[in-house]
CSV table of C-alpha atoms in Angstrom, one decimal:
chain,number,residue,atom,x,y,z
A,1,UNK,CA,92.1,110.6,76.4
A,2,UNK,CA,91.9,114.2,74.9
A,3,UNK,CA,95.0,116.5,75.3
A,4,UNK,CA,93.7,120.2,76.6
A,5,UNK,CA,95.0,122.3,73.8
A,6,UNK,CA,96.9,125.8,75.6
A,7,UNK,CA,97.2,128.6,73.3
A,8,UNK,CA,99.7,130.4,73.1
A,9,UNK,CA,99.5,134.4,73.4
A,10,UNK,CA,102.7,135.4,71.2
A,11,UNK,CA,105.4,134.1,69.5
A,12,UNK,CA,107.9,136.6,71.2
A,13,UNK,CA,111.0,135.7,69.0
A,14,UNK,CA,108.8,136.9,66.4
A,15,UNK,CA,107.0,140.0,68.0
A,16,UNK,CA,110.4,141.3,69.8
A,17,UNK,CA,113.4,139.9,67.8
A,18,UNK,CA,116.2,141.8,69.3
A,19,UNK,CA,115.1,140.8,73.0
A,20,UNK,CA,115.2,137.4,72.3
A,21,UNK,CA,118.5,137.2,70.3
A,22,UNK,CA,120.0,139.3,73.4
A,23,UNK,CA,118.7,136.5,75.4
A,24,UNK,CA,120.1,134.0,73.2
A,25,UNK,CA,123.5,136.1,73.5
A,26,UNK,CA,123.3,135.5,77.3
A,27,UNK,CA,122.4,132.0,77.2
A,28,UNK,CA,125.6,131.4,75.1
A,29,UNK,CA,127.9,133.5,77.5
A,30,UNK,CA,126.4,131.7,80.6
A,31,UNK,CA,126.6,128.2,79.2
A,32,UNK,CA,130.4,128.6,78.8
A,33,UNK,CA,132.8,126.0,81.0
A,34,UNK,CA,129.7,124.2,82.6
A,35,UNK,CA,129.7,120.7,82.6
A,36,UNK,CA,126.6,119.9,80.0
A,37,UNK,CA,124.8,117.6,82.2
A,38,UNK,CA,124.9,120.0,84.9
A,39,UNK,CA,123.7,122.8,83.1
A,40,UNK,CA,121.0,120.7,82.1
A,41,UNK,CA,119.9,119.2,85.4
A,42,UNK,CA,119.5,123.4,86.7
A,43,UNK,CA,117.9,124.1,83.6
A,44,UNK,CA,115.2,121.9,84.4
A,45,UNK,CA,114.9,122.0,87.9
A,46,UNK,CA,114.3,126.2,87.4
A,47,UNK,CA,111.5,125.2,85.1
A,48,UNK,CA,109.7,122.7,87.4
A,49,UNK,CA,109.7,125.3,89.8
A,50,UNK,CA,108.5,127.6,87.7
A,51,UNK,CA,106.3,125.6,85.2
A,52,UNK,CA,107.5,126.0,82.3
A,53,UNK,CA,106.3,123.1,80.2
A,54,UNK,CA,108.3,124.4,76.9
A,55,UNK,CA,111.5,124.9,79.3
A,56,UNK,CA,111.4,121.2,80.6
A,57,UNK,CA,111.0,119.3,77.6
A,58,UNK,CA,113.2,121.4,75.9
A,59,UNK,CA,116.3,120.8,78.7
A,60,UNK,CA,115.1,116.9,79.2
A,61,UNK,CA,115.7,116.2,75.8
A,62,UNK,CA,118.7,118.2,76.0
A,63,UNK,CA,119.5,116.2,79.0
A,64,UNK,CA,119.1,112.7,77.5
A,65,UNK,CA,121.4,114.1,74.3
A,66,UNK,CA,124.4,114.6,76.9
A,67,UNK,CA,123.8,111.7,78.9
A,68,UNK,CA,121.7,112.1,81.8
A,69,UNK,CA,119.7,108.4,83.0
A,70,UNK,CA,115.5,108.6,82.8
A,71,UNK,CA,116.0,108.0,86.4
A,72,UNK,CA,117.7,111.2,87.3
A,73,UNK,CA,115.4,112.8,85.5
A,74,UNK,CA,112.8,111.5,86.8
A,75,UNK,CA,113.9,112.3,90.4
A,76,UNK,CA,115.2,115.8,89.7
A,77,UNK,CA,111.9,117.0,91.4
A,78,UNK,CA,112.7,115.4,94.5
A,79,UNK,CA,116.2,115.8,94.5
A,80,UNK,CA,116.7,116.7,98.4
A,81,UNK,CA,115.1,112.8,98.8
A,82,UNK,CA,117.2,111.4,96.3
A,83,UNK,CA,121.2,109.6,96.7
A,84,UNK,CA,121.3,110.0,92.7
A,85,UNK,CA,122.9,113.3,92.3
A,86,UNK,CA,126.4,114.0,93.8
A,87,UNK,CA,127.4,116.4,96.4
A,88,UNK,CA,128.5,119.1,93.8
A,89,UNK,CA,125.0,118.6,91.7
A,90,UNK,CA,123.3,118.9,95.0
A,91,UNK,CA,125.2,122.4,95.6
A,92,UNK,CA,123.9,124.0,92.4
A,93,UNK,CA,120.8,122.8,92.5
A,94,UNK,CA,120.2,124.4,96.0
A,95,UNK,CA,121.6,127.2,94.5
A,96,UNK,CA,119.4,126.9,91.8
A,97,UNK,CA,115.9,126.5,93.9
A,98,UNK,CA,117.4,129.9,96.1
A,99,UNK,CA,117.7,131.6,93.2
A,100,UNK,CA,114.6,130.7,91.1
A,101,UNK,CA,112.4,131.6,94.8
A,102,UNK,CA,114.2,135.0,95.3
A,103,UNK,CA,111.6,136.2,98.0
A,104,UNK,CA,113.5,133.8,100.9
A,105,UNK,CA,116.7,135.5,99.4
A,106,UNK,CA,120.1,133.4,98.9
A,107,UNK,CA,121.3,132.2,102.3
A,108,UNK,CA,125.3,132.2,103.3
A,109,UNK,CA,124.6,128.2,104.0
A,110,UNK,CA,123.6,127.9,100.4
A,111,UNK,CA,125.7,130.3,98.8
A,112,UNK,CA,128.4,129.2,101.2
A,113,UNK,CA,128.3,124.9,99.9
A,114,UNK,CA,128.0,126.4,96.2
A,115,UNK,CA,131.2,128.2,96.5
A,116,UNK,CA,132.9,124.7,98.2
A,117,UNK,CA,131.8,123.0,95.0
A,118,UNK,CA,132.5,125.4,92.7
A,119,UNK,CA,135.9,127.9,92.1
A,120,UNK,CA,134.8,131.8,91.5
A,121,UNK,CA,134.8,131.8,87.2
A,122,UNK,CA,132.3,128.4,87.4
A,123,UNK,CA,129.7,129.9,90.4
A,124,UNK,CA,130.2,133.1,87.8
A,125,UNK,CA,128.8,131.0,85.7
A,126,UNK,CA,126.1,128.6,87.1
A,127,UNK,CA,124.5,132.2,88.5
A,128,UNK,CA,124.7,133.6,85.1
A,129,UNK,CA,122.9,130.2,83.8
A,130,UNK,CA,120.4,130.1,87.1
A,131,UNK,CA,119.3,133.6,86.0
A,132,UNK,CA,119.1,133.1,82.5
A,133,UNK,CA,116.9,130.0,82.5
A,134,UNK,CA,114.2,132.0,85.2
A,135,UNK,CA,114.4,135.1,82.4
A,136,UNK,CA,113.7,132.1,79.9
A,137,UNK,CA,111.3,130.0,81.8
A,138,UNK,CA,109.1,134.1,82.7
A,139,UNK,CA,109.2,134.9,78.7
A,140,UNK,CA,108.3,131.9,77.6
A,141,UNK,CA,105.4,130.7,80.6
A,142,UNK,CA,103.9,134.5,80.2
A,143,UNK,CA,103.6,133.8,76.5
A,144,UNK,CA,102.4,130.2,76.7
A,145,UNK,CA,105.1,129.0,74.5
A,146,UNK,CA,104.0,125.5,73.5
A,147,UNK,CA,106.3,122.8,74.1
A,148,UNK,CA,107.7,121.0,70.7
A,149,UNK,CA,107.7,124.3,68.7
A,150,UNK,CA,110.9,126.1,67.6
């Protein structure tokens, strides 16, 4: 079996160094107080959604690092199917799919269960993080950032 090799168009940390050290910035800031496993599990759940190959093995292997089971990884994709992930995890990653498919907009019932799950400083932050990964996961699928490279 031959891997299909997919160029990429630009190294954009490279080509726009300020952008991506802003983005860096914001990454940091929204990262702060969330549980890492979490933070992880929305991380890659934005990227399926979006494709992002670079995004997903990046936050996988993140994932494994702070603990997350092959299994939960595994099922991330079919999460609404799955009794793996808690009632909190389910909340942010509803919030999480919402966000990431703006067009059908954020409903109160989703926005509402995040909330219940989460006080106002932490939803603060996993909306920060939501948005952050999608600005990520645009950047890096519009440049056809390889996975396994910086």
């Amino acid at each position: 079996m031959t891997n299909v090799a997919i160029a990429p168009r630009m190294n954009f940390s490279a080509v726009a160094p300020k952008v991506f050290k802003a983005v860096l910035a914001l990454d940091a800031a929204a990262r702060e107080g969330l549980d890492p496993v979490l933070l992880e599990l929305v991380q890659i759940r934005a990227s399926q959604i979006n494709r992002c190959a670079y995004c997903i093995d990046y936050h996988t292997g993140d994932a494994r690092r702070s603990g997350e089971t092959e299994t939960r990884i595994y099922q991330l994709s079919a999460w609404h199917e799955s009794s793996l992930f808690t009632a909190r995890e389910r909340a942010a990653l509803a919030l999480t799919e919402a966000m990431t498919l703006l067009p059908q907009g954020v409903s109160d019932v989703v926005y509402d269960e995040a909330a219940r799950h989460f006080d106002d400083r932490e939803l603060a932050q996993l909306i920060a993080l939501i948005f952050t990964v999608n600005a990520w996961n645009r950047m890096n699928v519009t440049t056809r950032k390889t996975p396994g490279t910086e």
